Short mmCIF file of C-alpha atoms in Angstrom, two decimals:
data_model
loop_
_atom_site.label_atom_id
_atom_site.label_comp_id
_atom_site.label_asym_id
_atom_site.label_seq_id
_atom_site.Cartn_x
_atom_site.Cartn_y
_atom_site.Cartn_z
CA UNK A 1 -59.82 -8.52 38.51
CA UNK A 2 -58.14 -5.60 40.14
CA UNK A 3 -55.71 -4.00 37.92
CA UNK A 4 -52.91 -1.80 39.67
CA UNK A 5 -52.25 1.92 38.03
CA UNK A 6 -48.64 2.88 39.10
CA UNK A 7 -50.19 7.23 38.14
CA UNK A 8 -53.59 6.86 40.60
CA UNK A 9 -53.60 10.91 40.44
CA UNK A 10 -52.19 11.86 37.40
CA UNK A 11 -49.55 13.54 38.56
CA UNK A 12 -46.60 10.45 39.34
CA UNK A 13 -44.65 13.49 41.58
CA UNK A 14 -48.12 13.21 43.53
CA UNK A 15 -49.05 9.32 43.32
CA UNK A 16 -45.47 9.05 45.03
CA UNK A 17 -45.92 11.14 47.73
CA UNK A 18 -48.94 9.40 48.55
CA UNK A 19 -47.21 5.23 47.83
CA UNK A 20 -44.57 7.43 50.09
CA UNK A 21 -46.50 8.58 52.73
CA UNK A 22 -47.38 5.22 55.25
CA UNK A 23 -43.14 4.72 55.27
CA UNK A 24 -42.72 7.89 56.43
CA UNK A 25 -45.48 7.69 58.56
CA UNK A 26 -44.07 4.15 60.08
CA UNK A 27 -40.97 5.85 60.42
CA UNK A 28 -41.79 8.38 62.05
CA UNK A 29 -44.30 6.70 64.48
CA UNK A 30 -41.22 4.82 65.99
CA UNK A 31 -38.44 6.84 65.36
CA UNK A 32 -39.66 10.43 66.76
CA UNK A 33 -42.72 9.04 68.26
CA UNK A 34 -41.23 6.02 70.05
CA UNK A 35 -44.28 3.96 69.90
CA UNK A 36 -44.50 0.86 70.17
CA UNK A 37 -44.53 -1.54 67.34
CA UNK A 38 -47.86 -3.03 67.04
CA UNK A 39 -49.12 -0.24 67.74
CA UNK A 40 -46.97 1.55 65.05
CA UNK A 41 -47.59 -0.86 62.10
CA UNK A 42 -52.08 -1.32 62.81
CA UNK A 43 -52.00 2.39 62.23
CA UNK A 44 -49.75 1.93 59.11
CA UNK A 45 -51.73 -0.52 57.79
CA UNK A 46 -54.69 1.43 59.06
CA UNK A 47 -53.59 4.50 56.51
CA UNK A 48 -52.34 1.98 53.63
CA UNK A 49 -55.86 1.01 53.61
CA UNK A 50 -57.59 4.06 52.94
CA UNK A 51 -54.85 5.16 50.82
CA UNK A 52 -55.23 1.65 48.55
CA UNK A 53 -59.44 1.90 48.96
CA UNK A 54 -59.90 5.79 47.93
CA UNK A 55 -56.29 7.07 46.16
CA UNK A 56 -55.46 3.84 44.24
CA UNK A 57 -59.51 2.81 43.58
CA UNK A 58 -58.74 -0.99 45.32
CA UNK A 59 -62.16 -2.50 46.52
CA UNK A 60 -61.90 -2.66 50.13
CA UNK A 61 -62.74 -6.22 49.85
CA UNK A 62 -59.86 -6.86 47.82
CA UNK A 63 -57.67 -4.08 49.93
CA UNK A 64 -58.02 -6.09 54.16
CA UNK A 65 -58.05 -9.72 51.78
CA UNK A 66 -54.61 -8.61 50.43
CA UNK A 67 -53.99 -7.57 54.14
CA UNK A 68 -54.91 -11.77 55.21
CA UNK A 69 -53.12 -12.67 52.71
CA UNK A 70 -49.67 -10.80 53.43
CA UNK A 71 -49.68 -11.59 57.82
CA UNK A 72 -50.32 -15.19 56.62
CA UNK A 73 -47.17 -14.51 54.33
CA UNK A 74 -45.47 -14.26 57.61
CA UNK A 75 -46.06 -16.82 59.26
CA UNK A 76 -43.47 -19.53 57.28
CA UNK A 77 -41.48 -16.61 56.76
CA UNK A 78 -40.66 -14.75 59.89
CA UNK A 79 -42.49 -16.58 62.90
CA UNK A 80 -42.27 -20.32 62.20
CA UNK A 81 -38.69 -19.67 61.98
CA UNK A 82 -38.25 -17.15 64.94
CA UNK A 83 -40.14 -19.29 67.38
CA UNK A 84 -38.15 -22.34 66.46
CA UNK A 85 -34.85 -20.76 67.36
CA UNK A 86 -35.11 -18.95 69.84
CA UNK A 87 -37.36 -22.55 71.82
CA UNK A 88 -33.65 -24.44 70.76
CA UNK A 89 -31.83 -21.77 72.70
CA UNK A 90 -34.16 -22.02 75.42
CA UNK A 91 -33.21 -24.97 75.59
CA UNK A 92 -29.63 -24.54 76.02
CA UNK A 93 -30.68 -22.09 78.71
CA UNK A 94 -33.01 -24.62 80.81
CA UNK A 95 -30.27 -27.53 80.23
CA UNK A 96 -28.00 -25.02 81.97
CA UNK A 97 -25.06 -25.17 78.66
CA UNK A 98 -25.75 -22.02 78.05
CA UNK A 99 -24.17 -20.52 80.75
CA UNK A 100 -21.11 -23.26 79.62
CA UNK A 101 -21.43 -22.02 75.53
CA UNK A 102 -21.35 -18.54 77.20
CA UNK A 103 -17.62 -19.56 78.86
CA UNK A 104 -16.72 -20.62 75.57
CA UNK A 105 -16.99 -17.50 73.52
CA UNK A 106 -15.45 -15.44 77.12
CA UNK A 107 -12.59 -17.72 76.63
CA UNK A 108 -11.44 -15.76 73.53
CA UNK A 109 -11.21 -12.62 74.76
CA UNK A 110 -12.61 -11.08 77.98
CA UNK A 111 -12.86 -7.31 76.00
CA UNK A 112 -16.14 -6.54 75.64
CA UNK A 113 -15.28 -5.84 72.37
CA UNK A 114 -14.46 -8.23 70.83
CA UNK A 115 -17.32 -10.78 72.13
CA UNK A 116 -19.46 -8.84 70.27
CA UNK A 117 -17.03 -9.34 67.03
CA UNK A 118 -17.32 -13.29 67.98
CA UNK A 119 -20.90 -13.06 68.17
CA UNK A 120 -22.90 -10.43 66.92
CA UNK A 121 -20.68 -9.57 63.49
CA UNK A 122 -18.82 -13.72 63.47
CA UNK A 123 -21.34 -15.93 64.63
CA UNK A 124 -24.65 -13.96 63.91
CA UNK A 125 -23.24 -14.49 59.89
CA UNK A 126 -23.28 -17.87 60.37
CA UNK A 127 -26.86 -17.95 61.68
CA UNK A 128 -27.87 -15.79 58.93
CA UNK A 129 -25.98 -18.28 56.67
CA UNK A 130 -28.03 -20.87 57.70
CA UNK A 131 -31.53 -19.85 58.61
CA UNK A 132 -32.03 -16.01 58.92
CA UNK A 133 -35.42 -15.03 59.22
CA UNK A 134 -35.22 -12.69 62.54
CA UNK A 135 -33.09 -15.60 64.67
CA UNK A 136 -29.68 -14.17 64.30
CA UNK A 137 -30.76 -10.86 65.78
CA UNK A 138 -32.39 -12.73 68.79
CA UNK A 139 -30.26 -15.67 69.11
CA UNK A 140 -27.15 -12.92 69.17
CA UNK A 141 -29.10 -10.56 71.86
CA UNK A 142 -29.17 -12.85 74.73
CA UNK A 143 -25.99 -13.84 74.22
CA UNK A 144 -24.99 -10.71 74.20
CA UNK A 145 -27.14 -10.30 77.50
CA UNK A 146 -25.30 -13.54 78.92
CA UNK A 147 -21.90 -11.71 79.17
CA UNK A 148 -23.28 -8.56 80.98
CA UNK A 149 -23.85 -6.52 78.29
CA UNK A 150 -27.16 -3.93 78.41
CA UNK A 151 -30.07 -5.47 76.94
CA UNK A 152 -30.63 -2.07 74.46
CA UNK A 153 -27.77 -2.13 73.23
CA UNK A 154 -27.44 -5.99 72.43
CA UNK A 155 -29.98 -5.67 70.53
CA UNK A 156 -28.16 -2.28 68.21
CA UNK A 157 -25.16 -4.34 68.18
CA UNK A 158 -27.18 -7.81 67.02
CA UNK A 159 -29.14 -5.38 64.84
CA UNK A 160 -26.12 -3.50 63.51
CA UNK A 161 -23.98 -6.20 63.22
CA UNK A 162 -26.70 -8.52 60.32
CA UNK A 163 -25.81 -6.49 57.28
CA UNK A 164 -23.54 -7.47 55.44
CA UNK A 165 -24.31 -11.34 55.27
CA UNK A 166 -28.09 -11.13 54.99
CA UNK A 167 -27.87 -10.93 50.68
CA UNK A 168 -26.40 -14.13 51.60
CA UNK A 169 -28.00 -15.56 54.50
CA UNK A 170 -30.76 -18.64 54.02
CA UNK A 171 -28.46 -20.12 51.77
CA UNK A 172 -28.60 -17.58 49.18
CA UNK A 173 -31.93 -17.45 48.93
CA UNK A 174 -32.20 -13.77 48.28
CA UNK A 175 -29.89 -13.94 45.24
CA UNK A 176 -32.25 -17.05 44.39
CA UNK A 177 -35.03 -14.81 43.57
CA UNK A 178 -33.44 -12.18 42.50
CA UNK A 179 -32.83 -14.38 39.24
CA UNK A 180 -36.53 -16.32 39.46
CA UNK A 181 -38.29 -12.53 39.08
CA UNK A 182 -36.05 -11.27 36.82
CA UNK A 183 -34.57 -14.09 34.21
CA UNK A 184 -30.91 -13.39 34.75
CA UNK A 185 -28.32 -15.11 36.65
CA UNK A 186 -27.97 -16.46 39.87
CA UNK A 187 -23.88 -16.37 39.95
CA UNK A 188 -23.71 -13.37 37.59
CA UNK A 189 -26.20 -11.35 41.30
CA UNK A 190 -24.17 -13.40 42.82
CA UNK A 191 -21.24 -12.31 41.93
CA UNK A 192 -21.95 -8.88 41.90
CA UNK A 193 -23.43 -9.03 44.93
CA UNK A 194 -20.15 -9.96 46.79
CA UNK A 195 -18.51 -7.32 44.87
CA UNK A 196 -20.27 -4.67 47.06
CA UNK A 197 -20.62 -6.42 50.53
CA UNK A 198 -18.41 -7.63 50.86
CA UNK A 199 -16.89 -3.68 51.32
CA UNK A 200 -19.40 -3.01 53.83
CA UNK A 201 -18.48 -5.74 56.51
CA UNK A 202 -15.40 -4.28 56.01
CA UNK A 203 -16.20 -1.28 58.45
CA UNK A 204 -18.98 -3.44 60.25
CA UNK A 205 -16.93 -5.14 63.21
CA UNK A 206 -15.38 -0.92 63.80
CA UNK A 207 -18.90 0.80 64.28
CA UNK A 208 -19.17 -2.63 66.21
CA UNK A 209 -15.90 -1.60 68.55
CA UNK A 210 -17.89 2.10 68.46
CA UNK A 211 -21.21 1.39 69.55
CA UNK A 212 -19.15 -0.47 72.52
CA UNK A 213 -16.66 1.47 73.75
CA UNK A 214 -16.72 4.61 71.10
CA UNK A 215 -13.75 6.84 70.17
CA UNK A 216 -11.67 4.44 72.54
CA UNK A 217 -12.76 1.76 71.18
CA UNK A 218 -11.52 2.30 67.75
CA UNK A 219 -7.48 3.49 69.45
CA UNK A 220 -7.80 0.31 70.62
CA UNK A 221 -9.57 -2.92 69.32
CA UNK A 222 -9.12 -1.54 65.23
CA UNK A 223 -6.79 -4.68 65.01
CA UNK A 224 -9.34 -7.03 65.83
CA UNK A 225 -11.76 -4.93 64.04
CA UNK A 226 -9.51 -5.00 61.43
CA UNK A 227 -9.30 -9.18 61.08
CA UNK A 228 -12.78 -9.54 61.50
CA UNK A 229 -13.71 -7.50 58.85
CA UNK A 230 -11.49 -7.99 56.40
CA UNK A 231 -10.47 -11.23 56.64
CA UNK A 232 -14.61 -11.79 57.15
CA UNK A 233 -14.54 -9.08 53.53
CA UNK A 234 -12.03 -11.93 51.37
CA UNK A 235 -13.51 -14.72 51.95
CA UNK A 236 -17.11 -13.35 50.27
CA UNK A 237 -15.71 -11.97 47.29
CA UNK A 238 -13.87 -15.10 46.92
CA UNK A 239 -16.45 -17.62 47.39
CA UNK A 240 -19.30 -15.38 45.80
CA UNK A 241 -17.50 -14.97 43.49
CA UNK A 242 -15.65 -18.19 42.11
CA UNK A 243 -16.94 -20.99 44.38
CA UNK A 244 -21.02 -20.75 45.20
CA UNK A 245 -23.16 -17.79 47.02
CA UNK A 246 -25.20 -20.38 48.40
CA UNK A 247 -21.87 -21.49 51.51
CA UNK A 248 -20.32 -17.46 50.93
CA UNK A 249 -21.46 -17.13 54.64
CA UNK A 250 -20.79 -19.66 56.29
CA UNK A 251 -17.33 -19.89 55.04
CA UNK A 252 -16.47 -16.42 55.31
CA UNK A 253 -18.34 -16.50 58.98
CA UNK A 254 -15.73 -19.21 59.83
CA UNK A 255 -12.42 -17.30 57.94
CA UNK A 256 -13.31 -14.35 60.24
CA UNK A 257 -13.87 -16.57 64.10
CA UNK A 258 -9.92 -17.86 62.99
CA UNK A 259 -8.50 -14.31 61.68
CA UNK A 260 -10.50 -12.95 65.27
CA UNK A 261 -8.40 -15.30 67.46
CA UNK A 262 -5.06 -15.22 65.67
CA UNK A 263 -4.66 -11.68 66.79
CA UNK A 264 -7.01 -12.11 70.12
CA UNK A 265 -3.51 -14.45 71.03
CA UNK A 266 -0.87 -12.42 69.57
CA UNK A 267 -1.95 -9.38 70.94
CA UNK A 268 -0.60 -9.74 74.28
CA UNK A 269 -1.71 -6.56 76.91
CA UNK A 270 -3.77 -6.66 79.53
CA UNK A 271 -7.58 -5.83 78.25
CA UNK A 272 -9.16 -2.69 79.04
CA UNK A 273 -12.02 -3.00 80.95
CA UNK A 274 -15.00 -1.23 79.46
CA UNK A 275 -18.51 -0.48 80.44
CA UNK A 276 -21.20 -2.10 78.84
CA UNK A 277 -24.27 -1.39 80.84
CA UNK A 278 -25.37 -4.16 83.25
CA UNK A 279 -27.84 -7.20 83.01
CA UNK A 280 -25.82 -9.74 81.93
CA UNK A 281 -23.95 -12.58 84.12
CA UNK A 282 -20.47 -11.94 83.44
CA UNK A 283 -19.48 -11.32 87.42
CA UNK A 284 -20.32 -14.83 87.48
CA UNK A 285 -17.32 -16.81 88.96
CA UNK A 286 -16.28 -19.06 85.91
CA UNK A 287 -15.84 -22.93 86.15
CA UNK A 288 -13.80 -24.86 83.84
CA UNK A 289 -15.93 -26.06 81.78
CA UNK A 290 -14.99 -30.09 80.60
CA UNK A 291 -14.52 -31.04 76.88
CA UNK A 292 -17.98 -32.74 76.81
CA UNK A 293 -19.96 -29.82 77.84
CA UNK A 294 -18.50 -27.84 75.46
CA UNK A 295 -19.35 -30.16 73.06
CA UNK A 296 -22.56 -30.40 74.38
CA UNK A 297 -23.66 -25.93 74.34
CA UNK A 298 -22.62 -26.01 70.81
CA UNK A 299 -24.09 -29.51 69.47
CA UNK A 300 -27.75 -27.27 68.82
CA UNK A 301 -25.29 -25.12 66.37
CA UNK A 302 -23.29 -27.79 65.24
CA UNK A 303 -26.79 -30.28 64.73
CA UNK A 304 -28.52 -26.45 63.02
CA UNK A 305 -25.62 -27.15 59.91
CA UNK A 306 -25.68 -30.27 59.73
CA UNK A 307 -29.65 -30.59 59.26
CA UNK A 308 -29.09 -27.40 56.53
CA UNK A 309 -26.58 -29.05 54.57
CA UNK A 310 -27.96 -31.94 53.72
CA UNK A 311 -31.21 -30.46 53.02
CA UNK A 312 -29.12 -29.29 50.36
CA UNK A 313 -29.00 -32.77 48.79
CA UNK A 314 -31.14 -32.76 45.98
CA UNK A 315 -32.80 -36.09 47.66
CA UNK A 316 -33.87 -34.58 50.44
CA UNK A 317 -35.05 -31.73 49.24
CA UNK A 318 -36.87 -33.67 46.36
CA UNK A 319 -38.93 -36.11 49.81
CA UNK A 320 -38.74 -32.68 51.79
CA UNK A 321 -40.51 -31.36 48.64
CA UNK A 322 -43.65 -33.35 48.95
CA UNK A 323 -44.99 -32.09 52.21
CA UNK A 324 -45.63 -28.25 50.31
CA UNK A 325 -49.79 -27.08 49.28
CA UNK A 326 -49.28 -24.80 46.41
CA UNK A 327 -52.94 -22.60 46.18
CA UNK A 328 -54.61 -20.00 44.91
CA UNK A 329 -55.39 -17.49 48.15
CA UNK A 330 -59.31 -17.72 47.58
CA UNK A 331 -60.96 -13.92 46.32
CA UNK A 332 -57.76 -12.40 45.19
CA UNK A 333 -57.02 -11.62 41.85
CA UNK A 334 -54.80 -8.68 40.89
CA UNK A 335 -52.83 -7.45 37.63
CA UNK A 336 -50.67 -4.89 37.19
CA UNK A 337 -50.38 -2.37 35.06
CA UNK A 338 -49.82 -4.39 31.64
CA UNK A 339 -52.79 -6.26 32.64
CA UNK A 340 -50.35 -9.24 33.68
CA UNK A 341 -51.85 -11.21 36.71
CA UNK A 342 -49.94 -10.84 39.49
CA UNK A 343 -49.11 -13.62 41.52
CA UNK A 344 -51.32 -14.50 44.24
CA UNK A 345 -50.69 -17.80 45.30
CA UNK A 346 -49.85 -18.92 49.28
CA UNK A 347 -47.09 -21.85 48.55
CA UNK A 348 -47.40 -24.03 52.36
CA UNK A 349 -43.97 -25.32 52.53
CA UNK A 350 -43.72 -27.20 55.88
CA UNK A 351 -42.05 -29.74 55.05
CA UNK A 352 -38.32 -28.09 53.47
CA UNK A 353 -39.99 -24.23 55.24
CA UNK A 354 -36.72 -23.11 57.46
CA UNK A 355 -38.41 -22.59 60.37
CA UNK A 356 -39.43 -26.90 59.47
CA UNK A 357 -35.34 -27.64 59.34
CA UNK A 358 -34.85 -25.78 62.65
CA UNK A 359 -37.68 -27.49 64.62
CA UNK A 360 -36.33 -30.77 63.67
CA UNK A 361 -32.71 -29.79 64.84
CA UNK A 362 -34.47 -28.73 68.20
CA UNK A 363 -35.79 -32.30 68.45
CA UNK A 364 -32.61 -34.05 68.08
CA UNK A 365 -30.43 -31.29 70.17
CA UNK A 366 -33.59 -32.88 72.88
CA UNK A 367 -31.24 -35.91 72.98
CA UNK A 368 -27.81 -34.06 73.21
CA UNK A 369 -29.37 -32.08 75.86
CA UNK A 370 -31.25 -34.46 77.75
CA UNK A 371 -34.58 -32.16 77.78
CA UNK A 372 -37.98 -33.96 78.28
CA UNK A 373 -40.37 -34.42 75.84
CA UNK A 374 -42.80 -32.76 78.60
CA UNK A 375 -40.62 -30.28 79.59
CA UNK A 376 -39.59 -29.31 75.90
CA UNK A 377 -43.51 -28.51 74.64
CA UNK A 378 -43.86 -26.93 78.62
CA UNK A 379 -40.00 -24.49 76.59
CA UNK A 380 -42.17 -24.10 73.29
CA UNK A 381 -45.66 -22.41 74.31
CA UNK A 382 -43.25 -20.63 77.14
CA UNK A 383 -41.10 -19.42 74.03
CA UNK A 384 -44.40 -17.97 72.21
CA UNK A 385 -45.90 -16.45 75.01
CA UNK A 386 -42.07 -14.57 75.52
CA UNK A 387 -43.19 -12.60 72.16
CA UNK A 388 -46.10 -11.70 72.78
CA UNK A 389 -47.55 -8.27 71.65
CA UNK A 390 -44.19 -8.29 69.53
CA UNK A 391 -46.01 -11.52 66.65
CA UNK A 392 -49.28 -8.70 65.96
CA UNK A 393 -46.63 -6.28 64.68
CA UNK A 394 -44.89 -8.65 62.50
CA UNK A 395 -48.75 -9.62 60.89
CA UNK A 396 -49.17 -6.00 60.55
CA UNK A 397 -46.01 -5.00 58.95
CA UNK A 398 -46.40 -8.35 56.54
CA UNK A 399 -49.74 -7.48 55.94
CA UNK A 400 -48.98 -3.93 55.60
CA UNK A 401 -46.06 -4.28 53.15
CA UNK A 402 -48.93 -6.60 50.64
CA UNK A 403 -51.60 -3.75 50.78
CA UNK A 404 -49.08 -1.80 49.32
CA UNK A 405 -47.63 -4.09 46.82
CA UNK A 406 -50.99 -5.14 45.68
CA UNK A 407 -52.51 -1.39 45.39
CA UNK A 408 -49.62 -0.81 42.82
CA UNK A 409 -48.05 1.91 45.74
CA UNK A 410 -44.93 0.50 46.63
CA UNK A 411 -44.75 -0.30 41.99
CA UNK A 412 -45.31 3.43 41.98
CA UNK A 413 -42.77 4.63 44.62
CA UNK A 414 -40.45 2.46 41.83
CA UNK A 415 -40.99 3.63 38.57
CA UNK A 416 -40.82 7.28 40.17
CA UNK A 417 -36.87 6.67 40.94
CA UNK A 418 -36.57 4.54 38.16
CA UNK A 419 -37.02 8.29 35.88
CA UNK A 420 -34.73 9.93 37.60
CA UNK A 421 -32.10 8.74 34.22
CA UNK A 422 -28.67 7.69 34.08
CA UNK A 423 -29.10 8.97 38.11
CA UNK A 424 -30.77 5.85 38.93
CA UNK A 425 -27.74 4.02 39.98
CA UNK A 426 -26.88 6.65 42.84
CA UNK A 427 -30.84 5.58 43.64
CA UNK A 428 -31.25 1.46 42.89
CA UNK A 429 -30.22 0.89 46.72
CA UNK A 430 -32.32 2.45 48.33
CA UNK A 431 -35.43 1.02 46.66
CA UNK A 432 -34.06 -2.08 48.28
CA UNK A 433 -34.13 -0.94 51.59
CA UNK A 434 -37.72 0.50 51.05
CA UNK A 435 -38.21 -3.37 49.81
CA UNK A 436 -37.00 -4.53 53.45
CA UNK A 437 -38.31 -1.53 55.73
CA UNK A 438 -41.54 -2.51 54.83
CA UNK A 439 -41.13 -6.39 53.64
CA UNK A 440 -38.25 -7.08 56.52
CA UNK A 441 -36.19 -9.51 53.89
CA UNK A 442 -33.94 -9.32 51.28
CA UNK A 443 -35.54 -11.21 49.38
CA UNK A 444 -39.51 -10.36 49.64
CA UNK A 445 -37.49 -6.81 48.27
CA UNK A 446 -36.10 -8.65 46.09
CA UNK A 447 -39.08 -10.22 44.69
CA UNK A 448 -40.31 -6.50 45.02
CA UNK A 449 -38.25 -4.09 42.71
CA UNK A 450 -36.37 -7.16 40.64
CA UNK A 451 -38.10 -6.64 37.78
CA UNK A 452 -38.55 -3.38 38.17
CA UNK A 453 -34.30 -3.06 38.70
CA UNK A 454 -34.49 -4.41 35.06
CA UNK A 455 -36.67 -2.69 33.60
CA UNK A 456 -34.74 0.31 35.11
CA UNK A 457 -31.22 -0.51 34.07
CA UNK A 458 -32.50 -1.26 30.04
CA UNK A 459 -34.20 2.26 30.41
CA UNK A 460 -30.87 4.02 31.20
CA UNK A 461 -28.32 1.26 29.18
CA UNK A 462 -26.76 -0.29 32.24
CA UNK A 463 -26.28 -3.53 32.97
CA UNK A 464 -28.89 -5.23 34.86
CA UNK A 465 -27.16 -7.19 36.99
CA UNK A 466 -25.23 -4.05 38.68
CA UNK A 467 -29.08 -2.55 39.63
CA UNK A 468 -30.44 -5.78 41.09
CA UNK A 469 -27.30 -6.13 42.67
CA UNK A 470 -27.71 -2.85 43.98
CA UNK A 471 -31.55 -3.64 44.78
CA UNK A 472 -30.38 -6.41 47.57
CA UNK A 473 -27.39 -5.16 48.61
CA UNK A 474 -28.77 -1.90 49.58
CA UNK A 475 -31.94 -3.30 50.88
CA UNK A 476 -29.76 -5.05 53.65
CA UNK A 477 -29.07 -2.06 55.11
CA UNK A 478 -32.78 -1.43 56.14
CA UNK A 479 -33.16 -5.45 58.00
CA UNK A 480 -31.58 -3.18 61.07
CA UNK A 481 -34.84 -0.55 61.23
CA UNK A 482 -38.09 -3.12 59.48
CA UNK A 483 -39.97 -3.24 62.85
CA UNK A 484 -40.56 -6.90 62.00
CA UNK A 485 -37.22 -7.49 63.36
CA UNK A 486 -36.88 -4.45 65.69
CA UNK A 487 -40.98 -6.73 67.26
CA UNK A 488 -37.97 -9.69 67.05
CA UNK A 489 -35.05 -7.11 69.22
CA UNK A 490 -36.83 -6.13 71.70
CA UNK A 491 -38.80 -9.62 72.18
CA UNK A 492 -36.23 -11.50 72.67
CA UNK A 493 -34.53 -9.45 75.38
CA UNK A 494 -37.34 -8.83 76.65
CA UNK A 495 -38.35 -4.95 76.79
CA UNK A 496 -41.53 -5.17 74.16
CA UNK A 497 -42.46 -2.06 73.77
CA UNK A 498 -39.36 0.08 73.14
CA UNK A 499 -38.89 -0.45 69.35
CA UNK A 500 -38.61 3.10 69.47
CA UNK A 501 -35.95 3.53 71.43
CA UNK A 502 -33.91 0.84 69.45
CA UNK A 503 -35.33 2.30 66.00
CA UNK A 504 -33.67 5.34 67.16
CA UNK A 505 -30.36 3.83 68.29
CA UNK A 506 -29.61 2.52 64.44
CA UNK A 507 -31.59 4.27 62.16
CA UNK A 508 -29.19 6.66 61.86
CA UNK A 509 -26.11 3.23 61.11
CA UNK A 510 -28.67 2.14 59.03
CA UNK A 511 -28.85 5.62 56.45
CA UNK A 512 -24.60 5.72 56.43
CA UNK A 513 -24.46 2.12 55.39
CA UNK A 514 -27.36 2.82 53.07
CA UNK A 515 -25.40 6.24 51.42
CA UNK A 516 -21.66 4.21 51.31
CA UNK A 517 -23.40 1.43 49.15
CA UNK A 518 -26.05 4.45 46.95
CA UNK A 519 -21.78 5.78 46.40
CA UNK A 520 -20.66 2.56 46.28
CA UNK A 521 -23.28 1.71 42.76
CA UNK A 522 -23.03 5.21 41.12
CA UNK A 523 -19.17 4.36 40.80
CA UNK A 524 -19.92 0.85 39.58
CA UNK A 525 -21.79 2.59 36.97
CA UNK A 526 -19.71 4.64 36.37
CA UNK A 527 -16.26 4.60 34.42
CA UNK A 528 -14.48 4.86 37.62
CA UNK A 529 -15.85 1.39 39.15
CA UNK A 530 -17.17 -0.30 36.50
CA UNK A 531 -14.27 -2.54 35.82
CA UNK A 532 -15.63 -4.40 39.46
CA UNK A 533 -18.90 -5.42 36.92
CA UNK A 534 -18.79 -9.26 35.73
#
């Protein structure tokens, strides 16, 4: 059994620099050299394998097996979800109902700034609440393109918008995972996260307006941005603290779009033309749609809501859980620094997996959209081909994350940062940011670092609930720069290979929001905002 050593060089600082190297190289390849995500992912994977073998004395076979284990984990966690989410979208395009859906969103407002908020922020939050896994980025991007937004800008808007709801995405899965790792109350974590990301939610619509139309957009569309962000943030806070953290994003998304509708109806000024870049069908003559057509266009997403809601009942959960196989990944035995075995089980929960629920929703949607099974199968094959090299990017980065985790590189970074004492309250969100950058999921970052955050909190005499929630809240800012999500975004808008360009557009926003979360987390560890900690 391989035993992890958080300090293989004898100097924790040097070991941390060694462990940090793959992450730095990955960001540089994407942001500076604009490499395609799959080449950047494969190159960084090779570097991480070399560090694991040479720097951490991990056996070559075990290091390669760790990579295979990580790639295998990505199949259900990302690919199965994303394929089925985009398949449903492609079904609506084939049936002609996506155009109806586009016109329905356009009827809310013909202002591109408002449309960006409604689709990327409100509708994207609803999708994140239900499924997550890259689906919101992919679906919202193509919706914005259909409204005339430039493809790269559409992907940028969708990535930036997919922040505030992520901590509670997938019916609160990141918080549930955090609780299971640390043994502390999920409700307490949910309440604390709600007192952090709800503040972030107020800011995000303003960023979207600025991305669409710069300073002029802020001057002219701030009432809509304020209504969307404030209503979402307040609802997210109230529901996560007093009702259920699992439901807060769903309710917040609905309340937010309602607030936008009210504000747009009250604002009767003529819309200002905004250039958002070509590439859509926004200039097509608009035809009035019947109520039946509109209902049919929204039906697939209503079915998704119904299926995911039904899946929350204990009896249905138990039924779906029967199609689950849990086994030890062959030949992969790893112990942490204290000698305790690290879990290397593979859970093939095909019955209750998010992707499976989306597949069921898609199959039911065939009846409503009147698409034949043969045509649906053809569209599914086309959907997989649409991703192309993006599949390799996702597999390689997941493999990278598991090599870094199982070899001990990730733990080295966490232990090094935890040694900063009381200042770790400022750095705590950065740990989660590192985790999501590598794993692509907030739940993955919580699984990696939840225990570390609890240990660090106990060492410095701080609240483990605060540090754990900060891990989750800080991690959401890395969703937009994670190579997996960059690959999903570019694949959805037909720009596979442009991940580097997309990374450069969102990296600054990621750092800005992360800095804001770091300051908030630090103040919440002091008497200044300590009253916010439950």
